Amino acid sequence: MKIDEKEYTKSFELRTWKRLLPFFKPFKRLFAVIILMNLLCACVDIALPLFQRVAIDNFIEANTSEGLWLFALIYGVTICAQTVFVIIFTRGCMKVEMNMGRDMKRACFTHLQTLSFSYYNTTPVGYILSRVMSDTNRIAAMCAWNTVDMFWSVSYVIGVFIAMFMLNAKLALLVVLIVPVLAVLTAYFQKRILHWNRRIRKQNSKITSAYNEGIMGAKTSKTLVIEEQNTREFTEITEDMRCSGIRAARLNAVFIPLVMLLGSVISAIVIRRGGQMVLENLLMLGTLSAFVTYATGIFEPIQQIARNLSELFSLQANIERVMDLLDEKPQIVDTPEVIEKYGTSLDPKPENWEPIKGDIEFDDVSFQYPDGNEEVLSHFSLKIPAGTTVAIVGETGAGKSTLVNLACRFFEPTAGRILIDGRDYRERSQLWLHSSIGYVLQSPHLFSGTVMENIRYGRLDATDEEVMAAARAVSADTVVEKLENGWQSDVGEGGDRLSTGEKQLISFARAVLANPRIFVLDEATSSIDTQTEQLIQNAIEYLLRDRTSFLIAHRLSTIRQADLILVVKDGRIVEQGRHEELLRKGGYYHTLYSRQFEEESFMSLLGK
């Protein structure tokens, strides 16, 4: 459950924030309306104390009600207008938040579709989920609301200072004294708050990942009786989260009250000095009342500015995390020339795709995994004519999948070439090749939905009759017959409502429906009972006819009829040939076959 994450240590950096501009651009007009409404709201808020001044000086002090109805009408219209402004900008902010969050999630998800398989092999699910869901939500919410609040606060503060200087410059100067003090406090606290909020986001990713592992691996945890260990590790992660949260909260708990204290002190000074001026007839009572309202009311927006600055400082960690995901580069990329002709996985140009026959050639291929130090293949050459069935055998962890991953272009050679139908496959798009590959995994994965929908993923435009025909070809219709709702039965999350054998048959049907020129069966019968395996074996002979096929086999009895058997040991091909030839050699394949034959015979005697 241990997860290492990249550390984010940059201080506030404008360049990081500029990365959000593409997500703001579609809403620039709406944002302009929101800002205008906020500016009008700020103007009304600034004007209200002036209404108070007029009421005191013209009606209360003058002891008259003449003109009061007109005053009340203007005041009421102003309040109603402010209500309309608030409704407009609130609806606008909600729209920006929802749409911006949607666009960021789409951008992340779309980018994830372009990343190579190696990224998913090394990146925890919780790491990805935290960025796509939690971080994008926080960025959208704060950009929509906090930036607007910040604009209102700044506009209001500036307007109030102007109004106070117009009312009485000497009293206004007393209030201005708080600004440099506030600036020093903000500069001191922002770096520390940013640091601990980064820690919180990092721990949040770990917690999300731990939840995912705990749920997905619940059955394994119970069978291994490691609930206590899982709980202990999870407790440690959440404790780290708690400590980081407390540290950030303590900083905010000191920062905000300090601002409030400064506001209270300066308000007291203004009231003391202004009251004295009224007694000396140097200031009208209405003016003092408006000024005190300004002086006491201005510190809430200033506190809001400080609070928003604190939040926005911490938001940089979220932006960095999302942009780090969007900056992730796929290891396998097509050249611009290839993209121009064949398109991309998200914008394909199938009209330019040449049909695939299935000839595959490894031409002096060497390969080393990106995180490895030794070559897995070294100057390997092999021609596989179209329609050939190639079996790859070896012990667990020997590297049987490497050749298939290279042939399917899930990885690319570090040296040499791989040719499909006589051309280097890097001269064509990845999607061109992948659309002609049927891949049945050892651990089949089904998507949430019905049996019919899962099989149709093989070819989305297939009719119901074609889906059913593909299922019958591999006896997957026997699975449907057992289900209460037949073809419309829900398979559950990941196909959990079906047995491993049933999921395997559905995945076989999905591959058959795609009608690919290249089939890959990755130990596809190793997790299936004998009866189900016999059904699949009967179908395999028909399915692989006239197609180039790779069989990564665990049970050697399933690959006797293969045209070519490659024997892999310690990541290298040590033998190759047909079944009978390899047995006659008496080498490593003979040893593997004899050992497995003895194991199967022993299990047969036990009645298993």
Coordinates of C-alpha atoms in Angstrom, one line a residue:
M1 CA 0.0 0.0 0.0
K2 CA 3.0 2.3 0.0
I3 CA 2.8 5.0 -2.6
D4 CA 5.5 7.5 -3.5
E5 CA 4.4 10.8 -5.0
K6 CA 6.1 13.7 -6.6
E7 CA 6.9 16.6 -4.2
Y8 CA 5.6 20.0 -5.1
T9 CA 7.8 22.7 -3.5
K10 CA 7.4 25.8 -5.7
S11 CA 6.3 29.1 -4.1
F12 CA 3.5 31.1 -5.6
E13 CA 4.2 31.2 -9.4
L14 CA 2.2 33.0 -12.0
R15 CA 3.3 30.7 -14.8
T16 CA 1.6 27.8 -13.1
W17 CA -1.7 29.7 -12.9
K18 CA -1.5 30.7 -16.6
R19 CA -1.9 27.0 -17.4
L20 CA -5.6 27.4 -16.4
L21 CA -6.3 30.0 -19.1
P22 CA -7.4 27.5 -21.8
F23 CA -10.1 26.3 -19.3
F24 CA -11.2 29.9 -18.7
K25 CA -11.3 30.9 -22.3
P26 CA -14.7 29.4 -23.2
F27 CA -16.3 31.4 -20.3
K28 CA -14.6 34.7 -20.8
R29 CA -17.8 36.5 -21.8
L30 CA -19.7 35.0 -18.9
F31 CA -16.9 35.8 -16.6
A32 CA -16.9 39.4 -17.8
V33 CA -20.7 39.6 -16.9
I34 CA -19.9 38.1 -13.5
I35 CA -17.2 40.7 -12.9
L36 CA -19.5 43.5 -14.0
M37 CA -22.3 42.3 -11.6
N38 CA -19.7 42.2 -8.8
L39 CA -18.5 45.7 -9.6
L40 CA -22.1 46.9 -9.5
C41 CA -22.7 45.1 -6.2
A42 CA -19.5 46.7 -4.8
C43 CA -20.8 50.1 -5.9
V44 CA -24.1 49.5 -4.1
D45 CA -22.3 48.3 -1.0
I46 CA -20.2 51.5 -1.1
A47 CA -23.2 53.7 -1.6
L48 CA -25.3 52.3 1.3
P49 CA -23.4 54.1 4.1
L50 CA -23.9 57.3 2.1
F51 CA -27.6 56.7 2.2
Q52 CA -27.1 56.4 6.0
R53 CA -25.3 59.7 6.0
V54 CA -28.1 61.4 4.1
A55 CA -30.8 60.0 6.4
I56 CA -29.0 61.2 9.6
D57 CA -28.1 64.6 8.4
N58 CA -31.2 65.4 6.4
F59 CA -34.0 63.7 8.4
I60 CA -32.8 62.7 11.9
E61 CA -30.6 65.8 12.7
A62 CA -33.0 68.1 10.8
N63 CA -36.0 66.6 12.6
T64 CA -38.1 66.5 9.3
S65 CA -39.6 63.9 7.0
E66 CA -39.8 66.1 4.0
G67 CA -38.5 64.2 1.0
L68 CA -38.4 60.9 2.9
W69 CA -40.6 59.0 0.4
L70 CA -38.4 59.8 -2.5
F71 CA -35.4 58.8 -0.4
A72 CA -37.0 55.5 0.5
L73 CA -38.0 54.9 -3.1
I74 CA -34.4 55.4 -4.3
Y75 CA -33.1 53.2 -1.5
G76 CA -35.6 50.4 -2.3
V77 CA -34.7 50.5 -6.0
T78 CA -31.0 50.3 -5.2
I79 CA -31.6 47.3 -2.9
C80 CA -33.7 45.5 -5.6
A81 CA -31.0 46.2 -8.2
Q82 CA -28.4 44.7 -5.9
T83 CA -30.6 41.6 -5.5
V84 CA -30.7 41.2 -9.3
F85 CA -27.0 41.6 -9.6
V86 CA -26.4 38.9 -6.9
I87 CA -28.7 36.5 -8.6
I88 CA -27.0 37.0 -12.0
F89 CA -23.5 36.6 -10.7
T90 CA -24.4 33.6 -8.5
R91 CA -25.9 31.8 -11.5
G92 CA -22.9 32.7 -13.5
C93 CA -20.5 31.4 -10.9
M94 CA -22.3 28.1 -10.7
K95 CA -22.2 27.7 -14.4
V96 CA -18.5 28.5 -14.6
E97 CA -17.8 26.0 -11.8
M98 CA -19.8 23.1 -13.3
N99 CA -18.6 23.6 -16.8
M100 CA -15.0 24.3 -15.9
G101 CA -14.9 21.2 -13.7
R102 CA -16.4 19.2 -16.5
D103 CA -13.9 20.4 -19.1
M104 CA -10.9 19.7 -16.8
K105 CA -12.2 16.2 -16.1
R106 CA -12.7 15.6 -19.8
A107 CA -9.2 16.9 -20.6
C108 CA -7.7 14.6 -18.0
F109 CA -9.7 11.6 -19.1
T110 CA -9.0 12.3 -22.8
H111 CA -5.3 12.6 -22.0
L112 CA -5.3 9.4 -20.1
Q113 CA -6.6 7.6 -23.2
T114 CA -3.4 8.6 -25.0
L115 CA -0.9 7.4 -22.4
S116 CA 1.0 4.2 -22.9
F117 CA 0.3 1.0 -21.0
S118 CA 3.5 1.5 -19.0
Y119 CA 2.0 4.5 -17.3
Y120 CA -0.8 2.4 -15.8
N121 CA 1.6 -0.3 -14.8
T122 CA 3.5 2.2 -12.6
T123 CA 0.8 4.7 -11.4
P124 CA -1.6 3.9 -8.6
V125 CA -5.3 4.2 -9.3
G126 CA -5.8 6.5 -6.3
Y127 CA -3.2 8.9 -7.7
I128 CA -5.2 9.2 -10.9
L129 CA -8.6 9.4 -9.3
S130 CA -7.5 12.1 -6.8
R131 CA -6.4 14.4 -9.7
V132 CA -9.3 13.7 -12.0
M133 CA -12.0 14.1 -9.3
S134 CA -10.9 15.9 -6.2
D135 CA -8.3 18.3 -7.6
T136 CA -10.3 19.4 -10.6
N137 CA -13.4 20.0 -8.4
R138 CA -11.4 22.2 -6.0
I139 CA -9.8 24.2 -8.9
A140 CA -13.1 24.8 -10.6
A141 CA -14.9 25.8 -7.4
M142 CA -12.2 28.2 -6.2
C143 CA -11.7 29.7 -9.7
A144 CA -15.4 30.3 -10.0
W145 CA -16.1 31.6 -6.5
N146 CA -12.9 32.7 -4.8
T147 CA -11.6 34.8 -7.7
V148 CA -15.0 36.5 -7.9
D149 CA -15.0 37.1 -4.1
M150 CA -11.5 38.5 -4.4
F151 CA -12.6 40.9 -7.2
W152 CA -15.5 42.1 -5.1
S153 CA -13.4 42.5 -2.0
V154 CA -10.6 44.4 -3.8
S155 CA -13.2 46.7 -5.6
Y156 CA -15.1 47.3 -2.4
V157 CA -11.9 48.1 -0.4
I158 CA -10.6 50.5 -3.1
G159 CA -14.0 52.2 -3.4
V160 CA -14.3 52.5 0.4
F161 CA -10.9 54.1 0.7
I162 CA -11.8 56.6 -2.0
A163 CA -15.1 57.4 -0.2
M164 CA -13.3 57.7 3.2
F165 CA -10.8 60.1 1.8
M166 CA -13.6 62.1 0.3
L167 CA -15.4 62.2 3.6
N168 CA -12.3 63.0 5.8
A169 CA -8.7 62.5 4.7
K170 CA -7.3 62.5 8.3
L171 CA -9.5 59.7 9.5
A172 CA -8.9 57.8 6.2
L173 CA -5.1 57.8 6.8
L174 CA -5.6 56.0 10.2
V175 CA -7.4 53.2 8.4
V176 CA -4.7 53.0 5.6
L177 CA -2.1 52.2 8.3
I178 CA -3.4 48.6 8.4
V179 CA -2.5 47.9 4.7
P180 CA 1.3 47.4 5.1
V181 CA 0.9 45.4 8.3
L182 CA -1.6 43.1 6.5
A183 CA 0.8 42.7 3.6
V184 CA 3.6 41.6 5.9
L185 CA 1.4 39.1 7.6
T186 CA 0.2 37.7 4.3
A187 CA 3.7 37.3 3.0
Y188 CA 4.8 35.5 6.2
F189 CA 1.9 33.0 6.3
Q190 CA 1.3 32.2 2.6
K191 CA 4.4 30.1 2.1
R192 CA 3.7 28.0 5.2
I193 CA 0.1 27.5 4.4
L194 CA 1.0 26.5 0.9
H195 CA 3.5 23.9 2.2
W196 CA 1.0 22.2 4.5
N197 CA -1.8 22.2 2.0
R198 CA 0.5 20.4 -0.5
R199 CA 1.0 17.8 2.2
I200 CA -2.7 17.5 2.6
R201 CA -3.3 16.9 -1.1
K202 CA -0.5 14.3 -1.2
Q203 CA -2.0 12.4 1.7
N204 CA -5.5 12.7 0.1
S205 CA -4.1 10.8 -2.9
K206 CA -2.7 8.1 -0.7
I207 CA -6.0 7.7 1.1
T208 CA -7.9 7.5 -2.2
S209 CA -5.5 4.8 -3.4
A210 CA -5.8 2.9 -0.1
Y211 CA -9.6 2.9 -0.4
N212 CA -9.4 1.6 -3.9
E213 CA -7.0 -1.2 -2.9
G214 CA -9.1 -2.1 0.1
I215 CA -12.2 -2.4 -1.9
M216 CA -10.8 -4.1 -5.0
G217 CA -8.7 -6.5 -2.8
A218 CA -11.3 -7.2 -0.1
K219 CA -11.6 -10.8 -0.9
T220 CA -7.8 -11.3 -1.0
S221 CA -7.4 -9.4 2.3
K222 CA -9.9 -11.7 4.0
T223 CA -8.4 -14.9 2.7
L224 CA -4.9 -13.8 3.7
V225 CA -6.3 -12.5 7.1
I226 CA -4.4 -9.2 6.7
E227 CA -7.3 -6.9 7.8
E228 CA -5.3 -5.8 10.8
Q229 CA -2.3 -4.8 8.8
N230 CA -4.4 -3.0 6.2
T231 CA -6.2 -1.1 9.0
R232 CA -2.8 -0.2 10.6
E233 CA -1.4 1.1 7.4
F234 CA -4.6 3.1 6.6
T235 CA -4.5 4.5 10.1
E236 CA -1.0 5.7 9.6
I237 CA -2.0 7.5 6.3
T238 CA -5.0 9.1 7.9
E239 CA -3.0 10.2 10.9
D240 CA -0.5 11.9 8.6
M241 CA -3.5 13.6 6.9
R242 CA -4.9 14.7 10.3
C243 CA -1.5 16.1 11.4
S244 CA -1.0 18.0 8.2
G245 CA -4.6 19.4 8.4
I246 CA -4.1 20.5 12.0
R247 CA -0.9 22.3 11.1
A248 CA -2.6 24.1 8.2
A249 CA -5.6 24.9 10.4
R250 CA -3.4 26.3 13.1
L251 CA -1.7 28.7 10.7
N252 CA -5.1 29.9 9.4
A253 CA -6.3 30.1 13.0
V254 CA -3.5 32.5 13.8
F255 CA -3.6 34.4 10.5
I256 CA -7.3 35.3 10.3
P257 CA -7.7 36.4 14.0
L258 CA -4.6 38.6 13.7
V259 CA -6.3 40.4 10.8
M260 CA -9.5 40.7 12.9
L261 CA -7.5 42.1 15.8
L262 CA -6.0 44.8 13.6
G263 CA -9.4 45.7 12.3
S264 CA -10.8 46.1 15.8
V265 CA -7.9 48.2 17.0
I266 CA -8.1 50.6 14.0
S267 CA -12.0 50.8 14.4
A268 CA -11.6 51.9 18.0
I269 CA -9.1 54.5 17.0
V270 CA -11.4 55.9 14.3
I271 CA -14.4 56.0 16.7
R272 CA -12.3 57.8 19.4
R273 CA -10.9 60.4 17.0
G274 CA -14.1 60.9 14.9
G275 CA -16.2 61.3 18.0
Q276 CA -13.9 64.0 19.3
M277 CA -14.2 65.8 15.9
V278 CA -18.0 65.7 16.1
L279 CA -17.9 67.3 19.5
E280 CA -15.7 70.0 18.2
N281 CA -18.1 70.6 15.2
L282 CA -15.3 69.6 12.8
L283 CA -17.4 66.7 11.5
M284 CA -21.1 66.1 10.8
L285 CA -22.7 63.2 12.8
G286 CA -24.0 61.6 9.6
T287 CA -20.5 61.7 8.1
L288 CA -19.1 60.1 11.2
S289 CA -21.8 57.4 11.1
A290 CA -21.0 56.6 7.4
F291 CA -17.2 56.7 8.2
V292 CA -17.6 54.3 11.2
T293 CA -19.6 52.0 9.0
Y294 CA -16.9 52.1 6.4
A295 CA -14.1 51.6 9.0
T296 CA -15.8 48.7 10.7
G297 CA -17.1 47.1 7.5
I298 CA -13.9 47.3 5.5
F299 CA -12.1 44.8 7.6
E300 CA -14.5 41.9 6.6
P301 CA -13.5 42.3 2.9
I302 CA -9.9 42.7 3.9
Q303 CA -10.2 39.5 6.0
Q304 CA -11.9 37.9 2.9
I305 CA -9.0 39.0 0.7
A306 CA -6.5 37.5 3.2
R307 CA -8.6 34.3 3.4
N308 CA -8.9 34.0 -0.4
L309 CA -5.2 34.6 -0.8
S310 CA -4.6 31.8 1.6
E311 CA -6.9 29.5 -0.3
L312 CA -5.5 30.5 -3.6
F313 CA -2.0 30.0 -2.4
S314 CA -2.9 26.5 -1.4
L315 CA -4.8 25.9 -4.7
Q316 CA -1.5 26.0 -6.6
A317 CA -0.7 22.5 -5.3
N318 CA -3.9 21.3 -6.9
I319 CA -3.1 23.0 -10.2
E320 CA 0.4 21.6 -10.2
R321 CA -1.0 18.1 -9.6
V322 CA -3.5 18.3 -12.4
M323 CA -1.0 19.9 -14.8
D324 CA 1.5 17.2 -13.9
L325 CA -1.0 14.6 -15.1
L326 CA -1.7 16.6 -18.3
D327 CA 2.0 17.0 -18.9
E328 CA 2.6 13.2 -18.7
K329 CA 4.0 12.1 -22.1
P330 CA 3.1 8.8 -23.7
Q331 CA 6.1 6.6 -24.4
I332 CA 4.7 5.4 -27.7
V333 CA 3.8 8.3 -30.1
D334 CA 3.1 8.5 -33.8
T335 CA 5.1 10.9 -36.0
P336 CA 3.4 14.0 -37.3
E337 CA 3.4 12.5 -40.8
V338 CA 1.7 9.4 -39.6
I339 CA -0.9 11.4 -37.6
E340 CA -1.6 13.6 -40.7
K341 CA -2.4 10.5 -42.8
Y342 CA -3.9 8.0 -40.3
G343 CA -5.2 10.3 -37.6
T344 CA -5.1 9.7 -33.8
S345 CA -6.9 7.4 -31.5
L346 CA -9.4 10.2 -30.7
D347 CA -9.6 11.5 -34.3
P348 CA -9.0 8.5 -36.6
K349 CA -9.0 8.5 -40.4
P350 CA -10.0 4.9 -41.1
E351 CA -10.5 5.7 -44.8
N352 CA -6.7 5.8 -45.1
W353 CA -6.0 2.6 -43.3
E354 CA -4.6 -0.2 -45.4
P355 CA -6.0 -3.7 -44.7
I356 CA -3.8 -5.9 -42.6
K357 CA -2.9 -9.4 -43.8
G358 CA -0.9 -10.4 -40.7
D359 CA 2.7 -10.9 -41.8
I360 CA 4.9 -10.0 -38.8
E361 CA 8.7 -9.8 -38.9
F362 CA 11.2 -9.1 -36.1
D363 CA 14.2 -7.5 -37.8
D364 CA 17.3 -7.5 -35.6
V365 CA 15.2 -6.4 -32.6
S366 CA 16.7 -5.5 -29.3
F367 CA 14.6 -4.3 -26.4
Q368 CA 15.1 -3.0 -22.9
Y369 CA 12.3 -1.9 -20.6
P370 CA 12.3 1.8 -19.7
D371 CA 13.0 1.1 -16.1
G372 CA 15.3 -1.8 -16.7
N373 CA 19.1 -2.0 -17.1
E374 CA 19.4 -5.2 -19.2
E375 CA 18.2 -6.1 -22.6
V376 CA 15.3 -8.5 -22.6
L377 CA 15.8 -9.2 -26.3
S378 CA 19.1 -8.9 -28.2
H379 CA 19.4 -8.9 -32.0
F380 CA 16.3 -11.1 -32.3
S381 CA 15.0 -11.9 -35.8
L382 CA 11.9 -13.9 -36.7
K383 CA 9.5 -14.0 -39.7
I384 CA 5.9 -14.9 -38.9
P385 CA 3.8 -15.4 -42.1
A386 CA 0.2 -14.4 -42.0
G387 CA -2.0 -17.2 -40.6
T388 CA 0.8 -18.6 -38.4
T389 CA 0.0 -19.7 -34.9
V390 CA 2.9 -18.8 -32.6
A391 CA 2.9 -20.3 -29.0
I392 CA 5.1 -18.7 -26.4
V393 CA 5.9 -20.9 -23.3
G394 CA 8.0 -20.6 -20.2
E395 CA 7.8 -20.4 -16.5
T396 CA 6.0 -17.6 -14.7
G397 CA 7.9 -14.3 -15.0
A398 CA 10.1 -15.6 -17.8
G399 CA 9.1 -12.7 -20.1
K400 CA 6.5 -14.5 -22.3
S401 CA 4.5 -11.3 -22.8
T402 CA 7.4 -9.2 -24.0
L403 CA 7.3 -10.5 -27.6
V404 CA 3.6 -10.0 -27.8
N405 CA 3.8 -6.5 -26.3
L406 CA 6.3 -5.6 -28.9
A407 CA 4.3 -7.1 -31.8
C408 CA 1.2 -5.2 -30.6
R409 CA 3.2 -2.0 -30.2
F410 CA 2.5 -1.7 -26.6
F411 CA 6.2 -1.1 -26.4
E412 CA 8.6 -0.3 -29.2
P413 CA 12.1 -1.8 -29.9
T414 CA 15.0 0.0 -28.5
A415 CA 16.9 -1.1 -31.7
G416 CA 15.9 -2.8 -34.9
R417 CA 12.5 -2.9 -36.6
I418 CA 9.2 -4.7 -36.4
L419 CA 7.4 -5.0 -39.8
I420 CA 3.7 -5.6 -40.4
D421 CA 3.0 -6.7 -43.9
G422 CA 6.5 -5.6 -44.9
R423 CA 6.5 -2.1 -43.5
D424 CA 7.9 -0.8 -40.2
Y425 CA 4.8 -0.4 -38.0
R426 CA 6.0 3.0 -36.8
E427 CA 5.2 4.2 -40.3
R428 CA 1.5 3.7 -39.5
S429 CA -0.7 4.7 -36.6
Q430 CA -1.0 2.8 -33.4
L431 CA -4.8 2.7 -33.8
W432 CA -4.4 1.2 -37.3
L433 CA -2.6 -1.8 -35.7
H434 CA -4.6 -2.0 -32.5
S435 CA -7.9 -2.0 -34.4
S436 CA -6.8 -5.3 -36.0
I437 CA -5.8 -7.0 -32.8
G438 CA -8.0 -9.3 -30.7
Y439 CA -6.6 -9.6 -27.2
V440 CA -8.0 -12.0 -24.6
L441 CA -6.3 -11.5 -21.3
Q442 CA -5.5 -14.0 -18.6
S443 CA -7.6 -12.0 -16.1
P444 CA -10.6 -10.9 -18.2
H445 CA -12.1 -7.5 -17.6
L446 CA -15.7 -6.7 -18.3
F447 CA -17.3 -3.2 -18.2
S448 CA -20.3 -2.4 -16.1
G449 CA -23.4 -3.1 -18.2
T450 CA -25.1 -6.0 -19.9
V451 CA -23.7 -9.1 -21.6
M452 CA -24.9 -7.7 -24.9
E453 CA -23.1 -4.4 -24.3
N454 CA -19.9 -6.0 -23.3
I455 CA -19.7 -8.2 -26.3
R456 CA -20.6 -5.3 -28.6
Y457 CA -17.5 -3.4 -27.4
G458 CA -15.6 -5.6 -29.9
R459 CA -17.4 -3.7 -32.7
L460 CA -19.8 -0.9 -31.7
D461 CA -21.8 -0.9 -34.9
A462 CA -22.6 -4.7 -34.7
T463 CA -26.2 -5.8 -34.8
D464 CA -27.8 -7.9 -32.1
E465 CA -27.7 -10.9 -34.4
E466 CA -23.9 -10.5 -35.0
V467 CA -23.3 -10.2 -31.3
M468 CA -25.2 -13.4 -30.7
A469 CA -23.4 -15.2 -33.5
A470 CA -20.0 -14.2 -32.1
A471 CA -21.1 -15.6 -28.7
R472 CA -22.3 -18.9 -30.2
A473 CA -18.9 -19.3 -32.0
V474 CA -17.2 -19.6 -28.6
S475 CA -20.1 -21.1 -26.7
A476 CA -20.6 -17.9 -24.7
D477 CA -24.3 -18.4 -25.4
T478 CA -24.2 -21.1 -22.7
V479 CA -23.4 -18.3 -20.2
V480 CA -26.4 -16.3 -21.3
E481 CA -28.7 -19.3 -20.9
K482 CA -28.0 -19.5 -17.2
L483 CA -28.7 -15.8 -16.6
E484 CA -32.1 -14.6 -15.5
N485 CA -32.3 -11.7 -17.9
G486 CA -30.4 -13.4 -20.7
W487 CA -28.5 -11.0 -23.0
Q488 CA -29.7 -8.0 -21.0
S489 CA -28.3 -9.4 -17.7
D490 CA -26.0 -6.9 -15.8
V491 CA -22.5 -8.4 -15.4
G492 CA -21.7 -6.1 -12.4
E493 CA -18.6 -4.0 -11.8
G494 CA -15.7 -5.6 -13.6
G495 CA -18.0 -8.6 -14.3
D496 CA -18.1 -9.7 -10.7
R497 CA -21.5 -11.3 -11.1
L498 CA -19.9 -13.9 -13.4
S499 CA -17.4 -16.6 -12.7
T500 CA -13.9 -16.4 -14.2
G501 CA -14.7 -18.9 -16.9
E502 CA -17.9 -17.1 -17.8
K503 CA -16.1 -13.8 -18.1
Q504 CA -13.4 -15.5 -20.2
L505 CA -16.1 -16.7 -22.7
I506 CA -17.6 -13.2 -22.9
S507 CA -14.2 -11.7 -23.6
F508 CA -13.6 -14.4 -26.3
A509 CA -16.9 -13.5 -27.9
R510 CA -15.9 -9.8 -27.8
A511 CA -12.6 -10.5 -29.6
V512 CA -14.4 -12.7 -32.2
L513 CA -16.9 -9.9 -33.0
A514 CA -14.0 -7.6 -33.7
N515 CA -12.9 -10.0 -36.4
P516 CA -9.2 -9.1 -36.1
R517 CA -6.3 -10.2 -38.3
I518 CA -4.1 -10.8 -35.3
F519 CA -5.2 -12.7 -32.2
V520 CA -3.4 -12.7 -28.8
L521 CA -4.5 -15.2 -26.2
D522 CA -2.7 -14.5 -23.0
E523 CA -3.0 -17.7 -21.0
A524 CA -6.6 -17.4 -21.8
T525 CA -7.6 -20.8 -20.6
S526 CA -5.4 -21.0 -17.5
S527 CA -8.3 -19.9 -15.2
I528 CA -11.0 -22.0 -16.7
D529 CA -12.4 -25.4 -15.6
T530 CA -11.8 -28.5 -17.8
Q531 CA -15.3 -28.5 -19.2
T532 CA -15.2 -24.8 -20.2
E533 CA -11.7 -25.2 -21.5
Q534 CA -12.9 -27.9 -23.9
L535 CA -15.6 -25.6 -25.2
I536 CA -12.9 -22.9 -25.9
Q537 CA -10.5 -25.4 -27.4
N538 CA -13.1 -26.5 -29.9
A539 CA -13.7 -22.9 -30.9
I540 CA -10.0 -21.9 -31.0
E541 CA -9.2 -24.0 -34.0
Y542 CA -11.9 -22.2 -36.0
L543 CA -11.2 -18.8 -34.6
L544 CA -7.5 -18.8 -35.4
R545 CA -7.8 -20.2 -38.9
D546 CA -6.1 -17.9 -41.4
R547 CA -5.2 -15.4 -38.7
T548 CA -1.8 -14.6 -37.2
S549 CA -2.1 -15.7 -33.6
F550 CA 0.0 -15.6 -30.4
L551 CA -0.8 -18.0 -27.7
I552 CA 0.9 -17.3 -24.3
A553 CA 0.3 -20.7 -22.8
H554 CA 0.4 -22.0 -19.2
R555 CA -0.9 -25.5 -20.1
L556 CA 1.5 -26.9 -22.7
S557 CA -1.2 -29.4 -23.8
T558 CA -3.1 -26.5 -25.4
I559 CA -0.3 -25.6 -27.9
R560 CA 0.7 -28.9 -29.5
Q561 CA -0.8 -27.9 -32.9
A562 CA 1.0 -24.5 -33.0
D563 CA 3.0 -23.8 -36.1
L564 CA 5.9 -22.4 -34.0
I565 CA 6.7 -22.6 -30.3
L566 CA 9.0 -20.1 -28.8
V567 CA 10.5 -21.2 -25.4
V568 CA 11.4 -18.3 -23.1
K569 CA 13.7 -18.4 -20.1
D570 CA 15.0 -15.5 -18.1
G571 CA 13.7 -13.1 -20.6
R572 CA 15.4 -14.7 -23.6
I573 CA 14.2 -17.2 -26.3
V574 CA 16.3 -20.3 -25.7
E575 CA 14.5 -22.7 -28.1
Q576 CA 12.0 -22.5 -31.0
G577 CA 10.3 -25.1 -33.3
R578 CA 7.3 -27.3 -33.4
H579 CA 6.1 -29.4 -30.5
E580 CA 7.6 -32.7 -31.8
E581 CA 10.9 -31.1 -32.8
L582 CA 11.3 -29.6 -29.3
L583 CA 10.5 -32.8 -27.6
R584 CA 13.1 -34.7 -29.7
K585 CA 15.8 -32.2 -28.7
G586 CA 15.3 -33.1 -25.1
G587 CA 16.1 -29.5 -24.0
Y588 CA 14.3 -27.0 -21.8
Y589 CA 10.9 -27.4 -23.5
H590 CA 11.1 -31.2 -22.9
T591 CA 11.8 -30.5 -19.2
L592 CA 8.9 -28.2 -18.9
Y593 CA 6.5 -30.5 -20.7
S594 CA 7.6 -33.6 -18.8
R595 CA 7.2 -31.7 -15.4
Q596 CA 3.7 -30.4 -16.3
F597 CA 2.6 -33.8 -17.6
E598 CA 3.6 -35.4 -14.3
E599 CA 1.7 -32.7 -12.4
E600 CA -1.4 -33.2 -14.5
S601 CA -1.2 -36.9 -14.1
F602 CA -0.8 -36.6 -10.3
M603 CA -3.8 -34.2 -10.1
S604 CA -5.8 -36.6 -12.2
L605 CA -5.1 -39.5 -9.8
L606 CA -6.3 -37.2 -7.0
G607 CA -9.5 -36.7 -8.9
K608 CA -9.1 -33.0 -9.6

